[in-house]
Amino acid sequence: MNSEAAGPGHAARPVRHKDLPAALYGIRHHGPGSARSVRAALAAQRPDVVLIEGPPEADELVALAADPQMRPPVALLGYVPGEPKKAAFWPFAVFSPEWQAIRYALDADVPVRFCDLPAAHQLAMADHAERRRTDPVSELAAAAGYDDPERWWEDVVEHVPGTAVFGALAEAISILRADAEAGAGEGESRDAVREAHMRKALRRTARDGFERIAVVCGAWHVPALRDLPPAAADDRLLRGLPKVKATLTWVPWTYGRLSYTSGYGAGIRSPGWYDHLFSSAGQPVERWLAKAAAVLRGEGIPASSAHIIESVRLAEALAALRGRPLAGLEEVTEAACSVLCEGSDLLTALIQQRLVVGERLGAVPPATPMVPLQRDLQDQQRRLKLRPEAEPRDLDLDLRKPSDLARSHLLHRLVLLDLPWGAPQRSQTRNIGTFRETWQLTWRPELDLALIEASMWGSTVTAAAAGRARSAAAGTPGLGELTALTERCLLADLGDALPEVLAAVRDRAALDTDVTHLMGALPALVRAARYGDVRGTDPARLGEVAVEMITRICAGLPVALACLDETAEQAVRERIDAVHAATGLLADGASRDRWLGTLARLAPRCPPLIAGRLTRLLLDAGRITADDAGTRMSLALSAAAPAQAAAGWAGGFLAGSGLLLVHDEALLALADGWLAGLSADAFTAVLPALRRTFGGFTPPERRAIGQQAARLDGSGRRPAATAPAGDDLDAERAALAVRAVASILGWPGTVAS
């Protein structure tokens, strides 16, 4: 609900309306003590109608709260059709007093209505600036000498049942309101308008003949409902309010969204703790610490019953020392940290996440009003056995299985619709090629609103994703974005949208004269063709577009390599690497040959970084030999070459992998000789570039290079092979071999020696 908060109503001392047969139960919107007190108060009063703070458009939805498949936490969602971003939520947990009031009324067959300002007005006024009013709980806690409003609330309300709290709290709120209104300006008119509508609803309910009216609302509003001004004054406040067409429905909610950190104004910092207090009829501290021990044991941390007993004793001792009626969250947390977690902040944070906040996700029944897109997604979730959960869950898919392939299609379609229920992850399973996908699934309440917004594209997930893809293709100016969209369409199996997206790629590629744009766009297109092969989709059309782009890249690359500064050189090198990898994936030998031929022609006359990289690519592709590469390195790293240029060439040649230096002693010796011949100033100048290059190698590669380099003397010559000191060499037999080799090579002097 909204951020107004304060204490619970109690049955024996309700605030009676002076003129109308109404009992006003001022509550805090989320609190287990408040929820129990209101339920007991209603049972004692036996009202013939219950009014609850909330949007009256939801009156027709309130009966769904009795459905067995409705499981809190849930929320009323109000939105403007066609403008889903204009939306508001009214959350309810099982320990919310309003939820307990609704359930009491439904169980007792008593009419229940919402009495707040209609959502049609609230959504229309959402953009109006308004100064925040005082927080009653914080003010009252400060007056009582507490620095923590939550601790004051637990001590005074949650842990101390009594009949006098309700009236006393109403009087305290009256004083706070009087002080606040004395210094308030025009910025606080929203509360006045809401309260005017509440009073209007209260008068209308009395005119309808109800004699025992119960009103459950935020305690901040109780003084305004207790003393009614003339009806004409309220009518003037409500006249001419802005209005929109609002639609309401129920949606699942999570405890994480009830916490303060979620940005929800009336949030609480410990929804999991409050749920425990509400559901535990006796021994809440003992049961809580037992749950904490179970969480630790689930993570392999030993936690015995002796730990639990000592934790309970410590929590009760802390409460007694602090003068608290019962151990609260602060005490049980400190006890768990000291005993169960042995002082570990990491384990304490784990308990905080799992229990104090919790990640419970509510559920709504199938009869809940939904847009067709929501209904279609729910049907697919059931069919594919993908249950939405608030707790992050990893999902590993084998695309060779039809069910996993269908799950992959659904998740990719939702990503295309900006509905990130699943986030792609790096697969933890090795040696399985491209048949594996790993996702992390986390359902968040705002995804229901995003579904409503996405329904403009279609009534099913497939139709909506295809419609969104077509729209994106028509409005996407960049070639790279279009090829990425092509890949996403293929991953999502959107065959209906693919022709239009490919046509947009062809048209944009034909008009784009920037070779770097083509180079940036090609890898995604080639990946799409490869994925089509894996997923059983015909990749021929994608391959045709890719071949055209490779031809244009080869023709324009010489011009693109002219006049590059250092930053541009690095960017072009990365794009050359990407295109090189893409041509290797594409099943078109002519395109691969054309690309390698282009690299061979450009390598001798490129900037140093690019030249070194092209030499390495040609060597890896088998277009030049290791001796050819050594000759080019020798020239690039000669004493005549400027140190910066030589460092750039070496960086381009070695980028990405150092295994070449491990296995080719000649290249390692050349690099070592070049470094040894640098002056101190030149070495200092090239050191940052070399560190960047070698920093990209894996630790085992760097270690192996160091071990090999330790055998070099900096001369640039290969190390001489020597026998270990302890080798039992037979000199006479070795002499025979030496004389034979010398004779073959024509070295008579060696034979004589």
Short mmCIF file of N, CA and C in Angstrom, two decimals, residues 389 391-397 423 425 428 438-442:
data_model
loop_
_atom_site.label_atom_id
_atom_site.label_comp_id
_atom_site.label_asym_id
_atom_site.label_seq_id
_atom_site.Cartn_x
_atom_site.Cartn_y
_atom_site.Cartn_z
N GLU A 389 9.98 -18.55 -10.44
CA GLU A 389 10.42 -18.51 -9.05
C GLU A 389 11.20 -17.24 -8.81
N GLU A 391 13.60 -17.00 -6.50
CA GLU A 391 15.00 -17.37 -6.24
C GLU A 391 15.70 -17.68 -7.55
N PRO A 392 16.87 -17.09 -7.82
CA PRO A 392 17.59 -17.39 -9.06
C PRO A 392 17.84 -18.89 -9.21
N ARG A 393 17.60 -19.41 -10.42
CA ARG A 393 17.74 -20.84 -10.68
C ARG A 393 18.42 -21.05 -12.02
N ASP A 394 19.45 -21.88 -12.03
CA ASP A 394 20.17 -22.17 -13.27
C ASP A 394 19.44 -23.25 -14.05
N LEU A 395 19.39 -23.07 -15.37
CA LEU A 395 18.72 -24.02 -16.26
C LEU A 395 19.68 -24.36 -17.39
N ASP A 396 20.03 -25.63 -17.49
CA ASP A 396 20.95 -26.10 -18.52
C ASP A 396 20.15 -26.81 -19.60
N LEU A 397 20.27 -26.38 -20.85
CA LEU A 397 19.46 -26.91 -21.95
C LEU A 397 20.34 -27.64 -22.96
N ALA A 423 18.39 -15.00 -18.11
CA ALA A 423 19.60 -14.32 -18.58
C ALA A 423 20.59 -15.38 -19.03
N GLN A 425 23.85 -17.49 -19.61
CA GLN A 425 25.06 -17.66 -18.80
C GLN A 425 26.07 -18.49 -19.56
N GLN A 428 28.57 -24.32 -17.88
CA GLN A 428 29.56 -24.98 -17.04
C GLN A 428 29.92 -26.38 -17.55
N THR A 438 22.94 -22.33 -21.27
CA THR A 438 22.72 -22.20 -19.84
C THR A 438 22.07 -20.86 -19.56
N TRP A 439 21.00 -20.89 -18.78
CA TRP A 439 20.25 -19.68 -18.41
C TRP A 439 20.16 -19.60 -16.89
N GLN A 440 19.98 -18.38 -16.43
CA GLN A 440 19.61 -18.18 -15.02
C GLN A 440 18.24 -17.52 -15.00
N LEU A 441 17.27 -18.19 -14.38
CA LEU A 441 15.89 -17.73 -14.37
C LEU A 441 15.58 -17.06 -13.04
N THR A 442 15.03 -15.85 -13.11
CA THR A 442 14.60 -15.11 -11.92
C THR A 442 13.34 -14.34 -12.29
#
